[in-house]
Coordinates of C-alpha atoms in Angstrom, one line a residue:
Chain A
M1 CA 0.0 0.0 0.0
K2 CA 1.3 3.4 -1.0
F3 CA 1.3 6.1 1.7
R4 CA 1.0 9.8 1.0
R5 CA 3.4 12.1 2.7
S6 CA 0.7 13.4 5.2
S7 CA -0.2 9.8 6.3
R8 CA 3.5 8.9 6.6
L9 CA 4.2 11.9 8.8
V10 CA 1.5 11.0 11.2
D11 CA 2.4 7.4 11.4
M12 CA 6.2 8.1 11.6
T13 CA 5.6 10.6 14.4
N14 CA 3.6 8.0 16.3
H15 CA 6.4 5.3 15.8
L16 CA 9.1 7.6 16.8
L17 CA 7.3 8.8 20.0
L18 CA 6.6 5.2 21.0
H19 CA 10.3 4.1 20.5
P20 CA 12.5 6.8 22.1
Q21 CA 16.3 6.2 22.0
H22 CA 15.7 3.5 19.5
L23 CA 17.6 3.4 16.2
V24 CA 15.0 2.9 13.4
S25 CA 16.4 2.2 10.0
L26 CA 15.3 4.2 7.0
S27 CA 14.6 0.9 5.3
Y28 CA 12.0 0.0 7.8
F29 CA 10.1 3.2 7.0
A30 CA 10.7 2.8 3.3
E31 CA 9.4 -0.7 3.2
K32 CA 6.4 0.1 5.5
Y33 CA 5.3 2.9 3.3
D34 CA 6.5 1.6 0.0
S35 CA 8.3 4.9 -0.5
A36 CA 11.8 5.9 -1.7
K37 CA 14.4 6.5 1.0
S38 CA 14.8 10.0 -0.3
S39 CA 11.2 10.7 0.5
I40 CA 11.6 9.2 4.0
S41 CA 14.6 11.5 4.6
E42 CA 12.5 14.5 3.7
D43 CA 9.8 13.4 6.0
L44 CA 12.3 13.0 8.8
A45 CA 13.7 16.4 8.2
I46 CA 10.2 17.9 8.6
I47 CA 9.6 15.8 11.8
K48 CA 13.0 16.8 13.3
Q49 CA 12.3 20.5 12.6
T50 CA 8.9 20.4 14.2
F51 CA 10.1 18.3 17.2
E52 CA 12.8 20.8 17.9
Q53 CA 10.6 23.9 17.4
Q54 CA 8.0 22.5 19.6
G55 CA 10.3 21.3 22.4
I56 CA 9.3 17.6 21.8
G57 CA 12.9 16.5 21.4
T58 CA 15.2 15.9 18.5
L59 CA 16.1 13.3 15.8
I60 CA 19.6 12.1 15.5
T61 CA 20.6 10.6 12.3
V62 CA 23.1 7.8 12.2
A63 CA 24.8 7.4 8.7
G64 CA 25.9 4.2 7.1
A65 CA 24.5 0.8 6.4
A66 CA 23.6 0.1 10.0
G67 CA 22.3 3.7 10.2
G68 CA 18.9 5.2 10.8
V69 CA 17.2 7.7 13.0
K70 CA 16.7 8.0 16.7
F71 CA 14.2 10.0 18.6
I72 CA 15.7 11.7 21.7
P73 CA 13.0 13.2 23.9
M74 CA 14.2 16.6 25.3
V75 CA 12.7 19.2 27.4
G76 CA 13.9 22.8 26.8
E77 CA 14.9 25.0 29.7
E78 CA 11.7 26.9 29.5
E79 CA 9.4 23.9 29.4
A80 CA 11.3 22.4 32.4
S81 CA 10.9 25.5 34.4
E82 CA 7.3 25.6 33.7
V83 CA 6.8 22.0 34.8
V84 CA 8.8 22.8 38.0
K85 CA 7.1 26.1 38.7
E86 CA 3.7 24.4 38.4
L87 CA 4.9 21.6 40.8
C88 CA 6.2 24.2 43.4
E89 CA 2.7 25.8 43.4
V90 CA 0.9 22.6 43.9
I91 CA 3.4 21.4 46.5
A92 CA 3.4 24.7 48.6
N93 CA 0.1 23.8 50.2
P94 CA 0.9 23.3 54.0
D95 CA -1.9 20.8 54.2
R96 CA 0.5 18.5 52.6
L97 CA 2.7 18.3 55.6
L98 CA 2.6 14.9 57.3
P99 CA 3.9 13.8 60.7
G100 CA 7.7 13.5 60.7
G101 CA 8.3 16.2 58.1
Y102 CA 7.1 14.0 55.2
L103 CA 5.0 15.4 52.4
Y104 CA 1.7 14.1 50.9
L105 CA 2.5 13.7 47.2
T106 CA 0.2 10.8 46.4
D107 CA -2.2 12.9 44.3
I108 CA 0.7 14.3 42.1
L109 CA 2.3 10.9 41.8
G110 CA -1.1 9.3 41.0
D111 CA -1.6 11.6 37.9
P112 CA 0.0 9.9 34.9
R113 CA 0.1 13.1 32.9
I114 CA 2.1 15.1 35.6
V115 CA 4.3 12.0 36.2
N116 CA 5.1 11.9 32.5
K117 CA 6.1 15.5 32.4
I118 CA 8.5 15.0 35.4
G119 CA 9.8 11.8 33.9
K120 CA 10.7 13.7 30.6
V121 CA 12.6 16.3 32.5
F122 CA 14.7 13.7 34.3
A123 CA 15.2 11.8 31.0
S124 CA 16.5 14.9 29.3
I125 CA 19.0 15.5 32.0
Y126 CA 20.3 11.9 32.0
S127 CA 19.9 11.1 28.3
N128 CA 23.7 11.4 27.8
H129 CA 24.6 9.2 30.8
E130 CA 24.4 5.8 29.1
V131 CA 21.9 4.6 31.7
D132 CA 21.0 0.8 31.4
V133 CA 18.4 0.6 34.1
V134 CA 16.4 2.9 36.4
M135 CA 16.2 1.8 40.1
T136 CA 13.8 3.0 42.7
V137 CA 12.4 1.7 46.0
A138 CA 8.7 0.7 46.6
T139 CA 6.3 2.3 46.6
K140 CA 5.9 5.9 45.9
G141 CA 8.9 6.3 43.5
I142 CA 7.6 3.6 41.1
P143 CA 5.4 5.7 38.8
L144 CA 8.2 8.3 38.4
A145 CA 10.9 5.7 37.8
Y146 CA 8.7 4.2 35.0
A147 CA 8.1 7.5 33.4
V148 CA 11.9 8.3 33.3
A149 CA 12.6 4.7 32.1
S150 CA 10.0 5.0 29.2
Y151 CA 11.7 8.1 27.8
L152 CA 15.2 6.5 28.3
D153 CA 13.9 3.2 26.9
V154 CA 15.4 1.1 29.7
P155 CA 13.9 -1.3 32.3
V156 CA 13.1 -0.5 35.8
V157 CA 14.2 -2.4 39.0
I158 CA 12.3 -2.0 42.1
V159 CA 14.0 -2.4 45.5
R160 CA 11.7 -3.4 48.4
H161 CA 11.7 -2.7 52.1
G162 CA 11.4 -5.6 54.3
N163 CA 11.2 -9.2 53.2
R164 CA 7.9 -9.7 51.5
V165 CA 9.5 -10.8 48.2
T166 CA 8.3 -13.7 46.2
E167 CA 10.9 -13.4 43.4
G168 CA 13.3 -16.2 44.3
S169 CA 16.7 -15.6 45.9
T170 CA 17.5 -12.1 47.0
V171 CA 20.2 -9.8 48.1
S172 CA 19.4 -7.7 51.2
I173 CA 21.3 -4.9 52.9
N174 CA 20.8 -3.1 56.2
Y175 CA 20.9 0.6 56.1
V176 CA 20.2 3.4 58.7
S177 CA 17.4 5.7 58.0
G178 CA 18.9 9.2 57.9
S179 CA 16.0 10.9 59.7
T180 CA 14.9 8.2 62.2
K181 CA 18.3 6.6 62.8
R182 CA 16.5 3.2 62.7
I183 CA 18.1 0.2 61.1
Q184 CA 16.1 -1.0 58.1
T185 CA 16.3 -3.7 55.5
M186 CA 16.2 -3.3 51.7
V187 CA 15.9 -6.3 49.4
L188 CA 16.4 -6.8 45.7
A189 CA 15.8 -10.1 43.7
K190 CA 19.0 -11.5 42.4
R191 CA 17.9 -12.0 38.9
S192 CA 16.4 -8.5 38.5
L193 CA 19.8 -6.7 38.1
K194 CA 22.7 -7.7 35.8
E195 CA 26.3 -7.3 37.2
G196 CA 27.9 -4.1 35.8
S197 CA 24.7 -2.3 35.0
N198 CA 24.7 1.5 34.7
V199 CA 22.0 2.6 37.1
L200 CA 20.0 5.8 37.5
I201 CA 18.3 6.0 40.9
I202 CA 15.0 7.8 41.0
D203 CA 12.9 8.6 44.1
D204 CA 10.1 10.9 45.0
F205 CA 11.4 12.4 48.2
M206 CA 14.7 12.7 50.0
K207 CA 15.4 14.0 53.4
A208 CA 18.8 12.9 54.9
G209 CA 19.1 10.4 52.0
G210 CA 19.2 7.2 53.9
T211 CA 16.9 5.4 51.5
V212 CA 18.9 6.6 48.5
N213 CA 22.1 5.7 50.2
G214 CA 20.7 2.2 50.9
M215 CA 20.1 1.8 47.2
V216 CA 23.7 2.9 46.5
S217 CA 24.8 0.1 48.8
I218 CA 22.7 -2.4 47.0
L219 CA 24.3 -1.3 43.8
E220 CA 27.7 -2.2 45.2
E221 CA 26.5 -5.7 46.0
F222 CA 25.7 -6.2 42.3
N223 CA 28.9 -4.5 41.1
A224 CA 26.7 -2.0 39.4
N225 CA 27.6 1.6 38.5
L226 CA 25.8 4.6 39.8
K227 CA 25.2 7.0 36.9
G228 CA 23.0 9.5 38.7
I229 CA 20.4 10.2 41.4
G230 CA 17.2 12.1 40.7
V231 CA 14.7 13.1 43.3
L232 CA 11.4 14.9 42.8
V233 CA 11.5 16.8 46.2
E234 CA 14.4 17.3 48.6
S235 CA 13.8 18.5 52.0
E236 CA 16.4 20.9 53.6
G237 CA 17.2 21.4 57.2
V238 CA 18.8 18.0 57.6
E239 CA 21.9 18.0 59.9
E240 CA 23.9 15.7 57.8
R241 CA 23.1 14.7 54.3
L242 CA 24.1 11.1 53.4
V243 CA 24.2 11.7 49.6
D244 CA 26.3 14.1 47.8
E245 CA 25.5 14.2 44.1
Y246 CA 21.9 14.3 43.2
I247 CA 19.5 16.3 41.2
S248 CA 16.3 17.6 42.7
L249 CA 13.4 19.4 40.9
V250 CA 11.8 20.9 44.0
K251 CA 13.3 21.9 47.3
L252 CA 11.6 22.3 50.7
T253 CA 13.0 24.7 53.1
D254 CA 11.8 26.0 56.6
V255 CA 9.7 22.9 57.2
D256 CA 7.8 23.5 60.4
V257 CA 5.4 20.6 61.1
K258 CA 4.1 22.2 64.3
E259 CA 3.3 25.5 62.8
K260 CA 2.3 23.8 59.5
Q261 CA 4.6 25.9 57.4
I262 CA 6.7 25.1 54.4
K263 CA 8.6 27.1 51.9
V264 CA 9.0 25.6 48.4
T265 CA 11.7 26.6 46.0
V266 CA 13.2 25.3 42.8
G267 CA 15.7 22.4 43.2
N268 CA 19.2 22.2 41.8
Y269 CA 18.2 20.8 38.5
E270 CA 18.7 24.1 36.5
S271 CA 22.5 24.0 36.5
Y272 CA 22.3 20.4 35.1
L273 CA 20.0 21.2 32.3
K274 CA 22.4 24.0 31.3
Q275 CA 25.2 21.4 31.3
V276 CA 23.2 19.3 28.9
E277 CA 22.7 22.1 26.5
I278 CA 26.3 23.2 26.6
E279 CA 27.4 19.6 25.8
D280 CA 25.0 19.5 22.9
E281 CA 26.3 22.7 21.5
M282 CA 29.9 21.3 21.6
G283 CA 28.5 18.4 19.6
E284 CA 30.0 15.9 22.0
E285 CA 27.0 13.6 21.6
E286 CA 26.7 13.4 17.8
Chain B
M1 CA 4.0 31.9 13.4
K2 CA 2.3 30.2 10.4
F3 CA 2.6 26.4 10.3
R4 CA 2.7 24.4 7.2
R5 CA 0.3 21.4 7.0
S6 CA 3.2 19.0 7.3
S7 CA 4.4 20.6 10.6
R8 CA 0.9 20.8 11.9
L9 CA 0.3 17.1 11.3
V10 CA 3.4 16.2 13.2
D11 CA 2.7 18.4 16.2
M12 CA -1.1 17.7 16.4
T13 CA -0.2 13.9 16.3
N14 CA 2.1 14.4 19.3
H15 CA -0.4 16.5 21.1
L16 CA -3.3 14.0 20.6
L17 CA -1.1 11.1 21.7
L18 CA -0.1 12.9 24.8
H19 CA -3.7 13.7 25.7
P20 CA -5.8 10.6 25.2
Q21 CA -9.5 10.9 26.1
H22 CA -9.2 14.6 26.3
L23 CA -11.4 17.0 24.4
V24 CA -9.2 19.4 22.4
S25 CA -11.1 22.3 20.7
L26 CA -10.5 23.2 17.1
S27 CA -9.8 26.8 18.2
Y28 CA -6.8 25.5 20.4
F29 CA -5.2 24.1 17.2
A30 CA -6.3 27.0 15.0
E31 CA -4.8 29.6 17.3
K32 CA -1.6 27.6 17.9
Y33 CA -1.0 27.2 14.3
D34 CA -2.6 30.5 13.1
S35 CA -4.6 28.4 10.6
A36 CA -8.2 28.4 9.6
K37 CA -10.5 25.9 11.3
S38 CA -11.3 24.3 8.0
S39 CA -7.7 23.5 7.5
I40 CA -7.5 22.0 11.0
S41 CA -10.5 19.9 10.2
E42 CA -8.7 18.6 7.1
D43 CA -5.7 17.8 9.2
L44 CA -7.7 15.9 11.8
A45 CA -9.3 13.9 8.9
I46 CA -5.9 12.8 7.8
I47 CA -4.8 11.9 11.3
K48 CA -8.0 10.0 12.0
Q49 CA -7.7 7.9 8.8
T50 CA -4.0 7.2 9.5
F51 CA -4.7 6.3 13.3
E52 CA -7.5 3.9 12.3
Q53 CA -5.6 2.3 9.4
Q54 CA -2.5 1.8 11.7
G55 CA -4.4 0.5 14.7
I56 CA -3.3 3.5 16.8
G57 CA -6.8 4.4 17.8
T58 CA -9.5 6.7 16.6
L59 CA -10.5 10.4 16.8
I60 CA -14.0 11.3 18.0
T61 CA -15.4 14.6 16.8
V62 CA -17.7 16.4 19.1
A63 CA -19.8 19.1 17.3
G64 CA -20.9 22.4 18.6
A65 CA -19.5 25.4 20.5
A66 CA -18.0 23.3 23.2
G67 CA -16.9 20.7 20.7
G68 CA -13.6 19.5 19.5
V69 CA -11.8 16.3 19.0
K70 CA -10.8 13.5 21.2
F71 CA -8.2 10.8 20.7
I72 CA -9.3 7.3 21.8
P73 CA -6.4 4.8 22.0
M74 CA -7.6 1.5 20.6
V75 CA -6.0 -1.9 19.9
G76 CA -7.4 -4.0 17.1
E77 CA -8.2 -7.7 17.7
E78 CA -5.2 -8.6 15.6
E79 CA -2.7 -6.4 17.5
A80 CA -4.1 -7.5 20.9
S81 CA -3.6 -11.1 20.0
E82 CA -0.1 -10.4 18.9
V83 CA 0.7 -8.8 22.2
V84 CA -0.9 -11.7 24.1
K85 CA 0.8 -14.3 22.0
E86 CA 4.1 -12.7 22.7
L87 CA 3.4 -12.7 26.4
C88 CA 2.4 -16.3 26.4
E89 CA 5.6 -17.3 24.8
V90 CA 7.7 -15.3 27.3
I91 CA 5.7 -16.6 30.2
A92 CA 5.7 -20.2 29.3
N93 CA 9.3 -20.6 30.6
P94 CA 9.1 -23.1 33.6
D95 CA 12.1 -21.2 35.3
R96 CA 9.4 -18.6 36.1
L97 CA 7.7 -20.8 38.7
L98 CA 8.3 -19.6 42.2
P99 CA 7.5 -21.4 45.4
G100 CA 3.8 -21.3 46.2
G101 CA 2.7 -21.4 42.6
Y102 CA 3.7 -17.8 42.0
L103 CA 5.3 -16.6 38.8
Y104 CA 8.3 -14.5 38.2
L105 CA 7.1 -11.6 36.1
T106 CA 9.4 -8.9 37.3
D107 CA 11.4 -8.6 34.1
I108 CA 8.1 -8.3 32.0
L109 CA 6.6 -5.8 34.4
G110 CA 10.0 -4.0 34.4
D111 CA 10.0 -3.2 30.7
P112 CA 8.1 0.0 30.0
R113 CA 7.6 -0.9 26.4
I114 CA 5.9 -4.2 27.1
V115 CA 3.9 -2.7 30.0
N116 CA 2.6 0.1 27.7
K117 CA 1.4 -2.5 25.2
I118 CA -0.5 -4.4 27.8
G119 CA -1.8 -1.2 29.2
K120 CA -3.2 -0.1 25.8
V121 CA -5.0 -3.5 25.5
F122 CA -6.7 -3.1 28.9
A123 CA -7.5 0.5 28.1
S124 CA -9.2 -0.4 24.8
I125 CA -11.4 -3.0 26.6
Y126 CA -12.4 -0.5 29.3
S127 CA -12.5 2.8 27.4
N128 CA -16.4 2.7 27.3
H129 CA -16.7 2.0 31.0
E130 CA -16.5 5.6 32.3
V131 CA -13.7 4.8 34.6
D132 CA -12.7 7.6 36.9
V133 CA -9.7 6.0 38.6
V134 CA -7.5 2.8 38.3
M135 CA -6.8 1.0 41.5
T136 CA -4.0 -1.5 42.2
V137 CA -2.2 -2.9 45.2
A138 CA 1.5 -2.4 45.8
T139 CA 4.0 -3.4 44.4
K140 CA 4.0 -5.4 41.2
G141 CA 0.7 -4.2 39.8
I142 CA 1.8 -0.5 39.9
P143 CA 3.5 -0.2 36.5
L144 CA 0.6 -1.9 34.7
A145 CA -2.0 0.3 36.5
Y146 CA -0.1 3.4 35.4
A147 CA 0.0 2.3 31.8
V148 CA -3.7 1.7 31.7
A149 CA -4.4 4.9 33.5
S150 CA -2.3 6.8 31.0
Y151 CA -4.3 5.7 28.1
L152 CA -7.6 6.3 29.9
D153 CA -6.3 9.6 31.2
V154 CA -7.4 9.0 34.8
P155 CA -5.4 8.9 38.1
V156 CA -4.0 5.8 39.9
V157 CA -4.8 4.9 43.5
I158 CA -2.5 2.4 45.3
V159 CA -3.6 0.2 48.1
R160 CA -0.9 -1.0 50.4
H161 CA -0.3 -4.2 52.4
G162 CA 0.4 -3.7 56.1
N163 CA 0.6 -0.4 57.8
R164 CA 3.6 1.4 56.5
V165 CA 1.7 4.3 55.2
T166 CA 2.7 7.9 55.8
E167 CA -0.2 9.5 54.0
G168 CA -2.3 10.7 56.9
S169 CA -5.4 8.9 58.0
T170 CA -6.2 5.7 56.4
V171 CA -9.0 3.2 55.9
S172 CA -7.9 -0.4 56.5
I173 CA -9.7 -3.8 55.9
N174 CA -8.8 -7.3 56.7
Y175 CA -9.1 -10.0 54.1
V176 CA -8.4 -13.6 53.7
S177 CA -5.7 -14.6 51.2
G178 CA -7.4 -17.1 48.9
S179 CA -4.4 -19.3 48.5
T180 CA -2.8 -19.2 52.0
K181 CA -6.0 -18.7 54.0
R182 CA -4.2 -16.2 56.1
I183 CA -5.7 -13.0 57.4
Q184 CA -4.1 -9.9 55.9
T185 CA -4.5 -6.1 56.1
M186 CA -4.9 -3.7 53.3
V187 CA -4.7 0.1 53.7
L188 CA -5.8 3.1 51.6
A189 CA -5.1 6.7 52.5
K190 CA -8.4 8.5 53.1
R191 CA -7.8 11.4 50.9
S192 CA -6.6 9.3 47.9
L193 CA -10.1 8.1 46.7
K194 CA -13.2 10.3 46.3
E195 CA -16.6 8.8 47.4
G196 CA -18.6 7.5 44.5
S197 CA -15.7 7.1 42.1
N198 CA -15.9 4.6 39.2
V199 CA -13.0 2.2 39.7
L200 CA -11.1 -0.2 37.5
I201 CA -9.0 -2.7 39.4
I202 CA -5.8 -3.7 37.7
D203 CA -3.3 -6.4 38.9
D204 CA -0.6 -8.5 37.6
F205 CA -1.5 -11.9 39.0
M206 CA -4.5 -13.6 40.3
K207 CA -4.8 -17.1 41.9
A208 CA -7.9 -17.4 44.1
G209 CA -8.5 -13.7 43.9
G210 CA -8.1 -12.8 47.6
T211 CA -6.1 -9.6 46.9
V212 CA -8.5 -8.4 44.3
N213 CA -11.4 -9.3 46.6
G214 CA -9.8 -7.2 49.4
M215 CA -9.7 -4.2 46.9
V216 CA -13.3 -4.7 46.2
S217 CA -14.0 -4.6 50.0
I218 CA -12.0 -1.3 50.2
L219 CA -14.2 0.1 47.4
E220 CA -17.3 -0.5 49.6
E221 CA -15.7 1.4 52.4
F222 CA -15.3 4.4 50.1
N223 CA -18.9 3.9 48.4
A224 CA -17.0 3.6 45.2
N225 CA -18.3 1.6 42.2
L226 CA -16.5 -1.3 40.6
K227 CA -16.3 -0.9 36.9
G228 CA -14.0 -3.8 36.1
I229 CA -11.2 -6.1 37.1
G230 CA -8.3 -6.7 34.7
V231 CA -5.5 -9.1 35.5
L232 CA -2.4 -9.8 33.4
V233 CA -2.2 -13.5 34.4
E234 CA -4.7 -15.7 36.1
S235 CA -3.8 -19.1 37.5
E236 CA -6.2 -21.9 37.2
G237 CA -6.6 -24.9 39.4
V238 CA -7.9 -23.0 42.3
E239 CA -10.6 -24.8 44.4
E240 CA -12.7 -21.7 44.9
R241 CA -12.4 -18.5 42.9
L242 CA -13.4 -15.5 45.1
V243 CA -13.9 -13.2 42.2
D244 CA -16.4 -13.6 39.4
E245 CA -16.2 -11.0 36.7
Y246 CA -12.7 -10.3 35.5
I247 CA -10.7 -10.1 32.3
S248 CA -7.3 -11.9 32.0
L249 CA -4.9 -11.7 29.1
V250 CA -3.0 -14.9 30.0
K251 CA -4.0 -18.1 31.8
L252 CA -1.9 -20.6 33.6
T253 CA -3.1 -24.1 33.7
D254 CA -1.6 -27.3 34.9
V255 CA 0.8 -25.6 37.3
D256 CA 3.1 -28.1 38.9
V257 CA 5.6 -26.5 41.2
K258 CA 7.3 -29.8 42.0
E259 CA 7.8 -30.9 38.5
K260 CA 8.4 -27.4 37.2
Q261 CA 5.7 -27.5 34.7
I262 CA 3.3 -24.8 33.5
K263 CA 0.9 -24.6 30.6
V264 CA 0.2 -21.2 29.3
T265 CA -2.9 -20.3 27.3
V266 CA -4.7 -17.1 26.2
G267 CA -7.0 -15.5 28.9
N268 CA -10.6 -14.7 28.6
Y269 CA -10.1 -11.2 27.1
E270 CA -11.0 -12.1 23.6
S271 CA -14.7 -12.3 24.1
Y272 CA -14.5 -8.8 25.7
L273 CA -12.6 -7.2 22.8
K274 CA -15.3 -8.5 20.5
Q275 CA -17.9 -6.9 22.6
V276 CA -16.2 -3.6 22.3
E277 CA -16.2 -3.9 18.5
I278 CA -19.8 -4.8 18.3
E279 CA -20.8 -1.9 20.6
D280 CA -18.7 0.4 18.2
E281 CA -20.4 -0.8 15.2
M282 CA -23.9 -0.2 16.8
G283 CA -22.7 3.3 17.4
E284 CA -23.6 3.3 21.0
E285 CA -20.7 5.4 22.1
E286 CA -21.0 8.3 19.7

């Protein structure tokens, strides 16, 4: 069946959006639409231009026999700050404060559309980091981890608290919760993470960083490499932070549970987004 | 800025795919692209035709001043059986059998691309059911629930086992696990589900149905309405099934943990997909 350009553009856009980071050969499209590769190239040029203009991402062309085109989802600085600004406004409601200085985020993390937007921001930041797998800890970080992983086109690995794991043999570690100073256990099924994997840790909330630190210890047990740590919300006012390098979108300061007060500001992500853009301009990735 | 048709088609396709089930007014597109509504209508006709031909879904046009266009993700019978066939093949590996007759599904549920495909199948089946929210239980059902919810454009609510919940006041129920006959507890934060919501329950695995049944009991506590139950894998050979109406994609029969044998067949979803198509043909939904 012959396809007209207009139909090709619609179907190619759908295909590329569904397969981020994935090399699609020109022949695949040429055969699917029974069209010349030159026409396909023209289609891709239109798509690339529109994706870039609209802040959807970019297309990277790989030349040669094994070549093709790859969709890289990207969020521009402007769009990212819009997402974060929106988040800050929603989060700044003092009714969200829970006992222990925790924050009610369930409604935000329960909305797939918001979660997808946040996921795309993290994926943009980490798209050059050769991530093989996204790791998170049950339960609240899971949706976010999936959204990031979708855009990076990698699998998700879920670490569990406690021992309710029915997945065969496991590796468990003890860690000290940074805020409560209690010793806790974290478990990962042995077959769920390959040795030597490059891992991006994603979580919804970080105070002292005990949980994230626990995941870092698990990585060591699997001889895996830490490629980055992304948290949606970090809470300041902790005596001693257990984790050094991480990226946060939103930062809580002046948390006063008694007085029900929180101050919400933008996290440290901005400097990292700029780094990505500078690297791109220097053409290090192409 | 004026947009050419080709750019409009790419950007509109992206916008519609990102906002399933959501009414977008023609004026939104007309203003964004500085184009006449008649041109936008022609664009939408092209997109609709391509979406339908390629099994992406359909566009529904709502006439009138408050009208516009809505993208409904749909999986055709053929595509659905391909997804399910692929799943059956992957699942049929006896190494997946875990103690207690459970099944190792972590790798499948950890792959966002597979999870998205499964999510789209369930969303197609339940797209006419006026679902307000997708409910699942921690941990393994969460990714699937999000994928379904994304395509239905509704939020997700996560019920937890035990009492480790930091989300303010909660409602908890006791239920009897169908397989182990033990009494267990299930908890849901009060503010996470509105009274009278229409709920679709999604889970990864069902044996006797104790867990699903527990969620149904929670719904009653919130005066919520059950709109459907979708499970990825059901396991046969249970003396007494606690749940009647559900849809499964994959069915395990002849599970023999000792001999490490499983037989995997297609679940009961096919009859439901056919129902959807018959309803569509009768035009009940438009």
